[in-house]
Amino acid sequence: MKKVDAIIRPHKLDEVHTALQEAGFSGITVSEIRGYGRQKGHKEIYRGSEYSLQFVPKVKIELVCTDSMLDIAIDIIVKQSKTGEIGDGKIFVSTIEEAIRIRTEESGDAAV
Amino acid sequence: MAAQDAAPTVESNAEAIKTVQTNSDYVWTLVAAFLVFFMQAGFAMVETGLTRAKNAINIMMKNLMDFALGSLAYWAIGFGLMFGVSATGWFGTSGFFFSDFNGDNWTYAFWMFQVVFAATAATIVSGAMAERTKFIGYLIYSVVISAIIYPIFGSWAWGSLLNGGGWLEDLGFIDFAGSTVVHSIGGWAALAGAIVLGPRIGKFNKDGKPNAIPGHSLVLAALGTFILWFGWFGFNPGSTTAANTDIALIAVTTNLSAAAGAVGAMLTAWIVLKTPEGSMTFNGVLAGLVGITAGCANVSPLSAVIIGFLAGILVVLSVLFIERVLKIDDPVGAISVHGVCGAFGTLAAGVFDIGGFNLDKVLVQLIGIAAAFLWVFSLAFIMFKIIDKTIGLRVTPEEELEGLDIGEHGGEAYPDFEKVSK
């Protein structure tokens, strides 16, 4: 089993999520985060003072899938969220040791 | 039998008409008082919008309690000092706890109108002292300003409106609804408090450069400003304390000045800060309102536009000056909006008097402005220093960083929200 952590632009979430659902991925976790890579933040002004907003709002998608579905997941995420501009995001893949469905106590691929 | 009294006479009709007028005076005065009361919500929203979420409960409590304690203090002591019989013209000596009530309900109506004005002055200070003041210290201040500092100056300018009299009004001082009596009193007390407290942690770098500490909701600050604007229609027109057609001009000057203040501030921010900055523009509305409060009944509509516009420019420049040059931390701009623009508005009431420019009139205005500053700033400064040296005025650095909601009130204003505390 593999875990996909994908950091994408917030407004791309709907398209990515819809495409993942259509491809059969049944579970997903989404969080609102802030961060930066090559895309820097910007300056804002409040009353008389300037300040830097270094962190850019992003959305993080986490999903766990079987080894065989990994490439499909990556393909969908890249295709739906890529714009070609700096700030498109990143995908990290890691290996999951175990997964358990709490309701049925199934484990392994059946739990994903 | 039909309840038909004797046929009306000219005399009885005249009596009846007088009664209707008197009753109307009461209704207008009290409705206006209720509008001014609602300004407490306005102040609370402006202050919390311009400060951080971790201090929101504290802001709410300060705004609630300066009204609650202030009302009680004004009933017990303040009202008597301000409107009681005044042998000297410097303070009143009757009417404490309504002890001189003689059956004339006007005492109650007038008190109701005056207490919400006193509470307005008191609550101005809360914004300048936000995010680092010990709650108990603020409670003590609330009692002192409502019982002593505000009413004594008020007696100089307004005492004769009831049973008293004041040396300043005897000179011809014009301050119809309180640019000085209410707003400068609050503004200069705010200045004293902010100086004694010192700036928030992280506000100024070692080299003195100010850092932005953004408020947590400009939406709330905007709502608060609109509420204050609305309440001001009680503040200014209500100061006739009579139901007559004067209130029309006063409402017009009030509204025009607020609108011009918004424009003046927005343009100034656009030029100086390169952007129509939101919080400055909303401050501009309030600057216009404070600026017209003294002269709302004796200036023309065109003058009101000019006064408001200039106040809008002034408030932006003042905020920047106080922060960048004086290095005083005023999270909401209270000193600039109420102290500086209050003084400006008082001067403007002399300069733009509809009867024509008269240097003597202007000089009297200046005397009042100076007297207010000297009286309030010194007393408030001494009071805050005493509080500071005894029970302490400022919270510990740890508490300030964690947020006063936890330290002073044991809770969180927004427990459901994930907050990034700064």
Short mmCIF file of C-alpha atoms in Angstrom, two decimals:
data_model
loop_
_atom_site.label_atom_id
_atom_site.label_comp_id
_atom_site.label_asym_id
_atom_site.label_seq_id
_atom_site.Cartn_x
_atom_site.Cartn_y
_atom_site.Cartn_z
CA MET A 1 0.00 0.00 0.00
CA LYS A 2 1.18 3.46 -0.79
CA LYS A 3 0.37 6.88 0.65
CA VAL A 4 0.14 9.90 -1.62
CA ASP A 5 0.64 13.37 -0.07
CA ALA A 6 -0.21 15.93 -2.72
CA ILE A 7 0.11 19.67 -2.13
CA ILE A 8 -1.90 21.52 -4.76
CA ARG A 9 -3.46 24.91 -5.49
CA PRO A 10 -6.69 25.34 -3.48
CA HIS A 11 -8.85 26.07 -6.49
CA LYS A 12 -7.79 22.79 -8.16
CA LEU A 13 -9.26 20.65 -5.40
CA ASP A 14 -12.69 20.18 -6.98
CA GLU A 15 -11.29 18.95 -10.30
CA VAL A 16 -8.76 16.63 -8.68
CA HIS A 17 -11.29 15.23 -6.25
CA THR A 18 -13.97 14.61 -8.90
CA ALA A 19 -11.49 12.81 -11.15
CA LEU A 20 -10.21 10.66 -8.28
CA GLN A 21 -13.77 9.70 -7.34
CA GLU A 22 -14.60 8.75 -10.94
CA ALA A 23 -11.50 6.57 -11.08
CA GLY A 24 -12.70 4.59 -8.10
CA PHE A 25 -10.69 6.00 -5.21
CA SER A 26 -13.04 5.69 -2.29
CA GLY A 27 -11.31 7.63 0.48
CA ILE A 28 -9.44 10.89 0.74
CA THR A 29 -8.33 13.38 3.42
CA VAL A 30 -8.09 17.07 2.70
CA SER A 31 -6.53 19.83 4.77
CA GLU A 32 -5.96 23.54 4.31
CA ILE A 33 -2.33 24.40 4.80
CA ARG A 34 0.19 27.11 4.11
CA GLY A 35 3.67 26.76 2.77
CA TYR A 36 6.11 27.63 0.04
CA GLY A 37 8.60 26.06 -2.29
CA ARG A 38 9.87 28.11 -5.17
CA GLN A 39 6.73 30.23 -5.13
CA LYS A 40 7.43 32.95 -2.58
CA GLY A 41 4.79 34.85 -0.64
CA HIS A 42 3.97 38.50 -1.07
CA LYS A 43 3.97 41.79 0.82
CA GLU A 44 0.86 43.09 2.47
CA ILE A 45 0.14 46.38 4.14
CA TYR A 46 -1.75 46.87 7.39
CA ARG A 47 -2.28 50.44 8.58
CA GLY A 48 1.16 52.02 8.33
CA SER A 49 3.33 48.94 8.15
CA GLU A 50 4.29 46.48 5.48
CA TYR A 51 4.59 42.84 6.36
CA SER A 52 5.50 39.70 4.46
CA LEU A 53 3.10 36.84 4.02
CA GLN A 54 5.73 34.23 3.31
CA PHE A 55 3.38 31.27 3.43
CA VAL A 56 1.02 30.68 0.53
CA PRO A 57 -2.32 28.96 1.12
CA LYS A 58 -2.45 25.47 -0.37
CA VAL A 59 -4.52 22.32 -0.05
CA LYS A 60 -3.04 18.98 0.96
CA ILE A 61 -4.65 15.78 -0.29
CA GLU A 62 -3.77 12.55 1.47
CA LEU A 63 -4.88 9.22 0.15
CA VAL A 64 -3.81 5.63 0.70
CA CYS A 65 -4.16 3.15 -2.17
CA THR A 66 -3.06 -0.28 -3.28
CA ASP A 67 0.30 -0.49 -5.05
CA SER A 68 -1.44 -1.10 -8.38
CA MET A 69 -3.51 2.10 -8.17
CA LEU A 70 -0.58 4.38 -7.30
CA ASP A 71 0.35 5.42 -10.82
CA ILE A 72 -3.29 6.12 -11.68
CA ALA A 73 -3.61 8.39 -8.65
CA ILE A 74 -0.44 10.33 -9.47
CA ASP A 75 -1.47 10.65 -13.09
CA ILE A 76 -4.87 12.09 -12.18
CA ILE A 77 -3.50 14.55 -9.64
CA VAL A 78 -0.82 15.86 -11.99
CA LYS A 79 -3.16 16.14 -14.96
CA GLN A 80 -5.93 17.95 -13.06
CA SER A 81 -3.82 20.36 -11.04
CA LYS A 82 -0.92 21.29 -13.33
CA THR A 83 -0.90 24.83 -14.76
CA GLY A 84 2.73 25.09 -15.75
CA GLU A 85 3.31 28.08 -13.42
CA ILE A 86 5.49 28.14 -10.33
CA GLY A 87 3.33 27.09 -7.34
CA ASP A 88 1.64 24.00 -8.87
CA GLY A 89 2.73 21.96 -5.85
CA LYS A 90 4.34 18.64 -5.06
CA ILE A 91 3.47 14.98 -4.63
CA PHE A 92 5.20 12.75 -2.10
CA VAL A 93 4.87 8.99 -2.09
CA SER A 94 5.53 6.80 0.91
CA THR A 95 4.95 3.18 1.79
CA ILE A 96 2.25 2.30 4.28
CA GLU A 97 3.05 -0.55 6.67
CA GLU A 98 -0.52 -1.34 7.64
CA ALA A 99 -4.06 -0.08 7.14
CA ILE A 100 -7.15 -1.05 9.17
CA ARG A 101 -10.83 -0.35 8.58
CA ILE A 102 -12.13 0.35 12.06
CA ARG A 103 -15.74 -0.72 11.47
CA THR A 104 -14.95 -4.20 10.18
CA GLU A 105 -11.38 -4.56 11.52
CA GLU A 106 -10.21 -5.66 8.06
CA SER A 107 -6.60 -4.98 7.31
CA GLY A 108 -4.27 -4.79 4.36
CA ASP A 109 -5.46 -4.06 0.81
CA ALA A 110 -9.04 -4.82 1.81
CA ALA A 111 -8.99 -1.91 4.18
CA VAL A 112 -7.94 0.61 1.51
CA MET B 1 -71.79 58.17 30.58
CA ALA B 2 -69.32 59.16 27.93
CA ALA B 3 -66.18 60.49 29.52
CA GLN B 4 -66.59 63.93 28.15
CA ASP B 5 -64.85 66.66 30.14
CA ALA B 6 -65.80 70.30 29.88
CA ALA B 7 -65.27 71.71 26.38
CA PRO B 8 -61.60 72.60 25.67
CA THR B 9 -60.51 76.10 26.31
CA VAL B 10 -57.65 78.04 24.81
CA GLU B 11 -55.75 77.58 28.06
CA SER B 12 -56.35 73.84 28.29
CA ASN B 13 -55.37 73.41 24.67
CA ALA B 14 -52.15 75.28 25.26
CA GLU B 15 -51.46 72.99 28.23
CA ALA B 16 -52.17 69.92 26.14
CA ILE B 17 -49.87 71.10 23.36
CA LYS B 18 -47.12 71.72 25.87
CA THR B 19 -47.63 68.23 27.23
CA VAL B 20 -47.33 66.70 23.79
CA GLN B 21 -44.14 68.65 23.17
CA THR B 22 -42.72 67.62 26.53
CA ASN B 23 -43.59 64.00 25.92
CA SER B 24 -42.01 64.21 22.48
CA ASP B 25 -38.86 65.65 24.03
CA TYR B 26 -38.69 62.66 26.33
CA VAL B 27 -39.27 60.18 23.52
CA TRP B 28 -36.65 61.69 21.26
CA THR B 29 -34.08 62.04 24.02
CA LEU B 30 -34.54 58.47 25.19
CA VAL B 31 -34.60 56.95 21.71
CA ALA B 32 -31.40 58.87 20.96
CA ALA B 33 -29.93 57.53 24.20
CA PHE B 34 -30.76 54.00 23.08
CA LEU B 35 -28.96 54.64 19.78
CA VAL B 36 -25.91 55.89 21.62
CA PHE B 37 -26.07 52.84 23.86
CA PHE B 38 -25.84 50.68 20.77
CA MET B 39 -22.53 52.37 19.97
CA GLN B 40 -21.08 50.15 22.69
CA ALA B 41 -21.57 47.24 20.29
CA GLY B 42 -19.90 49.33 17.60
CA PHE B 43 -16.85 49.99 19.72
CA ALA B 44 -16.63 46.33 20.71
CA MET B 45 -16.70 45.19 17.08
CA VAL B 46 -14.18 47.78 15.88
CA GLU B 47 -11.77 46.94 18.67
CA THR B 48 -11.99 43.18 18.31
CA GLY B 49 -11.78 43.36 14.53
CA LEU B 50 -8.53 45.28 14.74
CA THR B 51 -6.97 43.02 17.38
CA ARG B 52 -6.08 39.34 17.48
CA ALA B 53 -8.49 36.47 18.10
CA LYS B 54 -6.62 35.30 21.17
CA ASN B 55 -7.72 38.49 22.98
CA ALA B 56 -11.31 38.67 21.79
CA ILE B 57 -13.01 37.68 25.05
CA ASN B 58 -10.92 40.26 26.88
CA ILE B 59 -12.02 42.99 24.46
CA MET B 60 -15.66 41.97 24.89
CA MET B 61 -15.35 41.98 28.67
CA LYS B 62 -13.63 45.36 28.79
CA ASN B 63 -16.30 46.88 26.60
CA LEU B 64 -19.09 45.30 28.62
CA MET B 65 -17.68 46.20 32.01
CA ASP B 66 -16.68 49.75 31.26
CA PHE B 67 -20.32 50.28 30.45
CA ALA B 68 -21.62 48.32 33.43
CA LEU B 69 -19.26 49.76 36.01
CA GLY B 70 -19.36 53.13 34.34
CA SER B 71 -23.14 53.28 34.56
CA LEU B 72 -23.06 52.52 38.24
CA ALA B 73 -20.25 54.98 38.93
CA TYR B 74 -22.02 57.70 36.97
CA TRP B 75 -25.26 57.07 38.87
CA ALA B 76 -23.45 57.13 42.20
CA ILE B 77 -21.01 59.99 41.73
CA GLY B 78 -20.43 61.18 38.18
CA PHE B 79 -23.81 62.63 37.35
CA GLY B 80 -23.83 64.73 40.49
CA LEU B 81 -20.34 66.07 39.80
CA MET B 82 -21.29 66.90 36.23
CA PHE B 83 -24.81 68.31 36.57
CA GLY B 84 -25.31 68.97 40.24
CA VAL B 85 -25.55 72.45 41.66
CA SER B 86 -22.17 74.07 41.13
CA ALA B 87 -21.26 76.94 43.37
CA THR B 88 -17.84 77.41 41.83
CA GLY B 89 -18.35 76.46 38.19
CA TRP B 90 -15.73 73.71 38.65
CA PHE B 91 -17.78 70.74 39.88
CA GLY B 92 -21.30 69.86 41.02
CA THR B 93 -22.24 68.91 44.56
CA SER B 94 -25.77 67.53 44.39
CA GLY B 95 -27.67 64.68 42.82
CA PHE B 96 -25.48 61.75 43.85
CA PHE B 97 -27.48 58.48 43.63
CA PHE B 98 -30.36 60.66 42.34
CA SER B 99 -30.62 62.05 45.88
CA ASP B 100 -32.05 65.36 44.63
CA PHE B 101 -34.85 63.77 42.62
CA ASN B 102 -37.93 65.88 43.18
CA GLY B 103 -40.50 64.05 41.08
CA ASP B 104 -39.45 65.56 37.75
CA ASN B 105 -38.91 62.57 35.48
CA TRP B 106 -36.65 64.69 33.29
CA THR B 107 -33.86 63.90 35.76
CA TYR B 108 -34.11 60.26 34.75
CA ALA B 109 -34.39 60.93 31.01
CA PHE B 110 -31.47 63.32 31.09
CA TRP B 111 -29.38 60.90 33.15
CA MET B 112 -30.12 58.11 30.70
CA PHE B 113 -28.91 60.30 27.84
CA GLN B 114 -25.83 61.44 29.73
CA VAL B 115 -24.76 58.03 31.04
CA VAL B 116 -24.41 56.61 27.53
CA PHE B 117 -22.23 59.59 26.65
CA ALA B 118 -20.03 58.96 29.70
CA ALA B 119 -19.81 55.31 28.71
CA THR B 120 -18.71 56.33 25.21
CA ALA B 121 -15.81 58.31 26.62
CA ALA B 122 -14.83 55.43 28.88
CA THR B 123 -14.86 52.75 26.22
CA ILE B 124 -12.62 54.70 23.84
CA VAL B 125 -9.63 53.86 26.00
CA SER B 126 -10.09 50.11 25.74
CA GLY B 127 -8.85 50.01 22.15
CA ALA B 128 -5.61 51.88 22.74
CA MET B 129 -4.82 49.64 25.71
CA ALA B 130 -5.79 46.41 23.98
CA GLU B 131 -3.94 43.09 24.08
CA ARG B 132 -1.73 43.81 27.10
CA THR B 133 -3.75 45.35 29.92
CA LYS B 134 -4.60 43.57 33.14
CA PHE B 135 -8.37 43.25 33.33
CA ILE B 136 -8.55 44.37 36.96
CA GLY B 137 -6.50 47.46 36.14
CA TYR B 138 -8.95 48.34 33.39
CA LEU B 139 -11.92 47.89 35.72
CA ILE B 140 -10.42 50.35 38.17
CA TYR B 141 -9.81 52.84 35.38
CA SER B 142 -13.44 52.48 34.24
CA VAL B 143 -14.73 53.52 37.63
CA VAL B 144 -12.31 56.46 37.97
CA ILE B 145 -13.02 57.95 34.55
CA SER B 146 -16.80 57.63 34.90
CA ALA B 147 -16.89 58.88 38.47
CA ILE B 148 -14.30 61.66 38.41
CA ILE B 149 -12.30 62.52 35.33
CA TYR B 150 -15.07 62.69 32.73
CA PRO B 151 -17.81 64.33 34.78
CA ILE B 152 -15.71 67.13 36.23
CA PHE B 153 -14.58 68.32 32.83
CA GLY B 154 -18.12 67.73 31.60
CA SER B 155 -19.41 70.07 34.28
CA TRP B 156 -17.17 72.85 32.98
CA ALA B 157 -18.68 72.62 29.50
CA TRP B 158 -22.21 71.32 30.00
CA GLY B 159 -23.15 71.75 33.66
CA SER B 160 -25.90 74.28 33.02
CA LEU B 161 -27.81 71.79 30.88
CA LEU B 162 -29.32 70.67 34.18
CA ASN B 163 -28.64 72.08 37.65
CA GLY B 164 -25.02 73.11 37.40
CA GLY B 165 -22.82 75.47 35.48
CA GLY B 166 -19.28 75.62 34.22
CA TRP B 167 -16.55 78.23 33.77
CA LEU B 168 -15.79 76.98 30.27
CA GLU B 169 -19.31 77.22 28.93
CA ASP B 170 -19.54 80.65 30.55
CA LEU B 171 -16.73 81.72 28.21
CA GLY B 172 -18.89 80.65 25.27
CA PHE B 173 -17.24 77.29 24.60
CA ILE B 174 -19.05 75.38 21.82
CA ASP B 175 -19.13 71.59 21.99
CA PHE B 176 -22.64 70.58 21.06
CA ALA B 177 -22.37 66.82 21.39
CA GLY B 178 -18.89 66.32 22.77
CA SER B 179 -15.92 66.36 20.39
CA THR B 180 -13.95 67.42 23.45
CA VAL B 181 -16.24 66.53 26.34
CA VAL B 182 -16.51 62.91 25.21
CA HIS B 183 -14.02 62.11 22.48
CA SER B 184 -10.94 64.08 23.47
CA ILE B 185 -11.47 63.05 27.09
CA GLY B 186 -11.42 59.44 25.95
CA GLY B 187 -8.61 60.04 23.48
CA TRP B 188 -6.23 61.71 25.92
CA ALA B 189 -6.92 59.08 28.59
CA ALA B 190 -6.13 56.52 25.90
CA LEU B 191 -2.86 58.32 25.20
CA ALA B 192 -1.92 58.20 28.87
CA GLY B 193 -2.76 54.52 29.10
CA ALA B 194 -0.85 53.56 25.99
CA ILE B 195 2.22 55.45 27.19
CA VAL B 196 2.20 53.91 30.67
CA LEU B 197 1.63 50.43 29.25
CA GLY B 198 4.22 50.47 26.54
CA PRO B 199 3.89 48.78 23.17
CA ARG B 200 2.82 45.20 22.58
CA ILE B 201 5.52 42.58 22.34
CA GLY B 202 6.77 42.51 18.79
CA LYS B 203 5.26 45.84 17.80
CA PHE B 204 8.55 47.66 17.42
CA ASN B 205 11.92 46.29 16.33
CA LYS B 206 15.08 47.21 18.19
CA ASP B 207 15.71 49.90 15.59
CA GLY B 208 12.27 51.34 16.30
CA LYS B 209 10.67 50.24 13.05
CA PRO B 210 7.03 49.32 13.62
CA ASN B 211 5.73 45.88 12.68
CA ALA B 212 2.20 45.17 11.50
CA ILE B 213 0.07 43.17 13.94
CA PRO B 214 -3.01 42.59 11.80
CA GLY B 215 -6.42 42.43 13.41
CA HIS B 216 -8.33 39.21 13.04
CA SER B 217 -11.36 40.50 11.18
CA LEU B 218 -11.74 43.64 9.15
CA VAL B 219 -15.32 42.45 8.63
CA LEU B 220 -16.07 42.95 12.31
CA ALA B 221 -14.25 46.27 12.30
CA ALA B 222 -16.39 47.38 9.37
CA LEU B 223 -19.59 46.24 11.06
CA GLY B 224 -18.55 48.12 14.17
CA THR B 225 -17.93 51.28 12.17
CA PHE B 226 -21.38 51.11 10.57
CA ILE B 227 -22.95 50.58 13.98
CA LEU B 228 -21.09 53.61 15.34
CA TRP B 229 -22.22 55.70 12.36
CA PHE B 230 -25.79 54.63 13.04
CA GLY B 231 -25.50 55.33 16.76
CA TRP B 232 -24.06 58.76 16.03
CA PHE B 233 -27.47 59.77 14.70
CA GLY B 234 -28.49 59.54 18.33
CA PHE B 235 -25.29 61.12 19.59
CA ASN B 236 -25.46 64.35 17.60
CA PRO B 237 -29.11 65.03 16.78
CA GLY B 238 -30.08 63.65 20.20
CA SER B 239 -28.07 66.35 21.91
CA THR B 240 -30.89 68.77 21.29
CA THR B 241 -32.67 66.72 23.98
CA ALA B 242 -35.76 68.20 22.40
CA ALA B 243 -38.04 67.10 19.58
CA ASN B 244 -37.75 69.98 17.16
CA THR B 245 -36.66 70.56 13.60
CA ASP B 246 -33.06 71.36 14.56
CA ILE B 247 -32.35 67.67 14.46
CA ALA B 248 -32.60 67.71 10.66
CA LEU B 249 -29.57 69.93 10.04
CA ILE B 250 -27.62 68.05 12.71
CA ALA B 251 -28.32 64.70 11.06
CA VAL B 252 -27.21 66.14 7.73
CA THR B 253 -23.94 67.60 9.02
CA THR B 254 -23.25 64.36 10.85
CA ASN B 255 -23.76 62.20 7.80
CA LEU B 256 -21.88 64.46 5.39
CA SER B 257 -18.90 64.66 7.70
CA ALA B 258 -18.73 60.89 8.09
CA ALA B 259 -18.91 60.40 4.34
CA ALA B 260 -16.26 63.04 3.68
CA GLY B 261 -14.10 61.51 6.39
CA ALA B 262 -14.17 58.17 4.61
CA VAL B 263 -13.16 59.81 1.35
CA GLY B 264 -10.43 61.93 2.94
CA ALA B 265 -8.91 58.97 4.72
CA MET B 266 -9.12 56.67 1.73
CA LEU B 267 -7.43 59.19 -0.56
CA THR B 268 -4.72 59.91 2.00
CA ALA B 269 -4.04 56.20 2.48
CA TRP B 270 -4.05 55.71 -1.30
CA ILE B 271 -1.44 58.40 -1.73
CA VAL B 272 0.75 57.78 1.32
CA LEU B 273 0.45 53.99 1.59
CA LYS B 274 -0.14 53.39 -2.13
CA THR B 275 -3.37 51.53 -1.49
CA PRO B 276 -6.94 52.29 -0.26
CA GLU B 277 -6.20 50.54 3.01
CA GLY B 278 -9.31 49.17 4.69
CA SER B 279 -8.80 49.88 8.37
CA MET B 280 -7.61 53.43 7.70
CA THR B 281 -10.67 54.16 5.58
CA PHE B 282 -12.99 52.93 8.30
CA ASN B 283 -11.05 55.03 10.82
CA GLY B 284 -11.73 57.95 8.46
CA VAL B 285 -15.48 57.53 8.91
CA LEU B 286 -15.06 57.79 12.65
CA ALA B 287 -12.70 60.74 12.31
CA GLY B 288 -15.35 62.57 10.34
CA LEU B 289 -17.98 61.75 12.94
CA VAL B 290 -15.79 62.85 15.85
CA GLY B 291 -14.78 65.95 13.94
CA ILE B 292 -18.34 67.17 13.42
CA THR B 293 -19.56 66.32 16.91
CA ALA B 294 -18.69 69.73 18.36
CA GLY B 295 -20.06 71.86 15.53
CA CYS B 296 -22.88 69.69 14.21
CA ALA B 297 -25.48 72.27 15.17
CA ASN B 298 -23.70 75.47 14.21
CA VAL B 299 -22.00 74.79 10.88
CA SER B 300 -23.36 74.56 7.36
CA PRO B 301 -23.57 71.31 5.39
CA LEU B 302 -20.71 72.44 3.15
CA SER B 303 -18.60 73.17 6.21
CA ALA B 304 -19.42 69.69 7.49
CA VAL B 305 -18.03 68.21 4.29
CA ILE B 306 -14.83 70.20 4.66
CA ILE B 307 -14.49 69.34 8.34
CA GLY B 308 -15.03 65.64 7.67
CA PHE B 309 -12.64 65.57 4.74
CA LEU B 310 -9.89 67.28 6.73
CA ALA B 311 -10.50 64.96 9.68
CA GLY B 312 -10.11 61.99 7.35
CA ILE B 313 -6.74 63.26 6.16
CA LEU B 314 -5.72 64.13 9.70
CA VAL B 315 -6.53 60.73 11.18
CA VAL B 316 -4.35 58.83 8.71
CA LEU B 317 -1.41 61.17 9.19
CA SER B 318 -1.90 61.09 12.94
CA VAL B 319 -1.94 57.29 13.11
CA LEU B 320 1.29 57.16 11.16
CA PHE B 321 2.87 59.93 13.26
CA ILE B 322 1.94 58.34 16.58
CA GLU B 323 3.23 54.97 15.48
CA ARG B 324 6.30 55.87 13.46
CA VAL B 325 7.51 59.03 15.22
CA LEU B 326 6.20 58.89 18.78
CA LYS B 327 6.53 55.09 18.81
CA ILE B 328 3.32 54.71 20.81
CA ASP B 329 1.38 51.51 20.14
CA ASP B 330 -2.32 52.21 19.60
CA PRO B 331 -3.84 49.05 18.11
CA VAL B 332 -7.03 50.70 16.89
CA GLY B 333 -6.07 54.34 16.35
CA ALA B 334 -8.17 55.56 19.27
CA ILE B 335 -5.80 58.39 20.15
CA SER B 336 -5.91 59.70 16.61
CA VAL B 337 -9.63 59.21 15.99
CA HIS B 338 -10.88 60.56 19.31
CA GLY B 339 -8.12 62.68 20.85
CA VAL B 340 -6.64 64.39 17.81
CA CYS B 341 -9.82 64.59 15.74
CA GLY B 342 -11.79 65.59 18.81
CA ALA B 343 -9.51 68.58 19.27
CA PHE B 344 -9.73 69.34 15.56
CA GLY B 345 -13.51 69.13 15.60
CA THR B 346 -13.69 71.47 18.56
CA LEU B 347 -11.50 73.99 16.80
CA ALA B 348 -13.53 73.58 13.62
CA ALA B 349 -16.74 74.41 15.48
CA GLY B 350 -15.22 77.81 16.17
CA VAL B 351 -13.63 78.37 12.77
CA PHE B 352 -16.66 77.30 10.73
CA ASP B 353 -19.35 78.81 12.95
CA ILE B 354 -22.26 79.68 10.74
CA GLY B 355 -22.29 83.18 12.20
CA GLY B 356 -18.93 83.89 10.66
CA PHE B 357 -15.30 83.65 11.67
CA ASN B 358 -14.57 85.33 14.99
CA LEU B 359 -11.13 85.12 16.54
CA ASP B 360 -12.42 85.40 20.12
CA LYS B 361 -14.68 82.41 19.52
CA VAL B 362 -11.76 80.41 18.18
CA LEU B 363 -9.60 81.33 21.16
CA VAL B 364 -12.27 80.06 23.55
CA GLN B 365 -12.32 76.80 21.65
CA LEU B 366 -8.55 76.58 22.04
CA ILE B 367 -8.84 77.20 25.76
CA GLY B 368 -11.29 74.32 26.04
CA ILE B 369 -9.09 72.03 23.98
CA ALA B 370 -6.06 72.83 26.15
CA ALA B 371 -8.00 72.53 29.41
CA ALA B 372 -9.28 69.11 28.39
CA PHE B 373 -5.82 67.86 27.53
CA LEU B 374 -4.21 69.16 30.70
CA TRP B 375 -6.99 67.88 32.96
CA VAL B 376 -7.41 64.45 31.46
CA PHE B 377 -3.90 63.55 30.44
CA SER B 378 -2.37 64.43 33.80
CA LEU B 379 -5.06 62.76 35.90
CA ALA B 380 -5.18 59.67 33.71
CA PHE B 381 -1.41 59.39 33.59
CA ILE B 382 -1.17 59.61 37.38
CA MET B 383 -3.99 57.11 37.81
CA PHE B 384 -2.44 54.58 35.41
CA LYS B 385 0.94 55.01 37.06
CA ILE B 386 -0.59 54.33 40.48
CA ILE B 387 -2.37 51.25 39.18
CA ASP B 388 0.86 50.14 37.54
CA LYS B 389 2.91 50.56 40.73
CA THR B 390 0.35 48.87 42.98
CA ILE B 391 -1.51 45.97 41.40
CA GLY B 392 0.21 46.20 38.02
CA LEU B 393 -1.25 47.48 34.79
CA ARG B 394 0.35 45.18 32.23
CA VAL B 395 0.08 41.41 31.93
CA THR B 396 3.17 39.20 31.99
CA PRO B 397 4.95 38.56 28.68
CA GLU B 398 3.97 34.89 28.81
CA GLU B 399 0.33 35.78 29.19
CA GLU B 400 0.51 38.39 26.47
CA LEU B 401 1.93 35.85 24.03
CA GLU B 402 -0.55 33.13 24.96
CA GLY B 403 -3.47 35.53 24.73
CA LEU B 404 -5.48 37.37 27.38
CA ASP B 405 -8.54 35.20 26.82
CA ILE B 406 -6.73 32.35 28.52
CA GLY B 407 -4.77 34.39 31.04
CA GLU B 408 -7.46 36.82 32.19
CA HIS B 409 -10.68 34.94 31.47
CA GLY B 410 -9.82 31.25 31.37
CA GLY B 411 -11.30 30.65 27.95
CA GLU B 412 -11.10 31.03 24.20
CA ALA B 413 -13.32 33.21 22.06
CA TYR B 414 -13.16 30.88 19.07
CA PRO B 415 -12.65 27.36 20.42
CA ASP B 416 -13.86 25.76 17.17
CA PHE B 417 -11.34 27.53 14.99
CA GLU B 418 -7.81 26.33 14.45
CA LYS B 419 -5.79 29.44 15.20
CA VAL B 420 -2.25 30.24 14.26
CA SER B 421 -1.24 32.33 17.25
CA LYS B 422 1.34 35.05 16.70
#
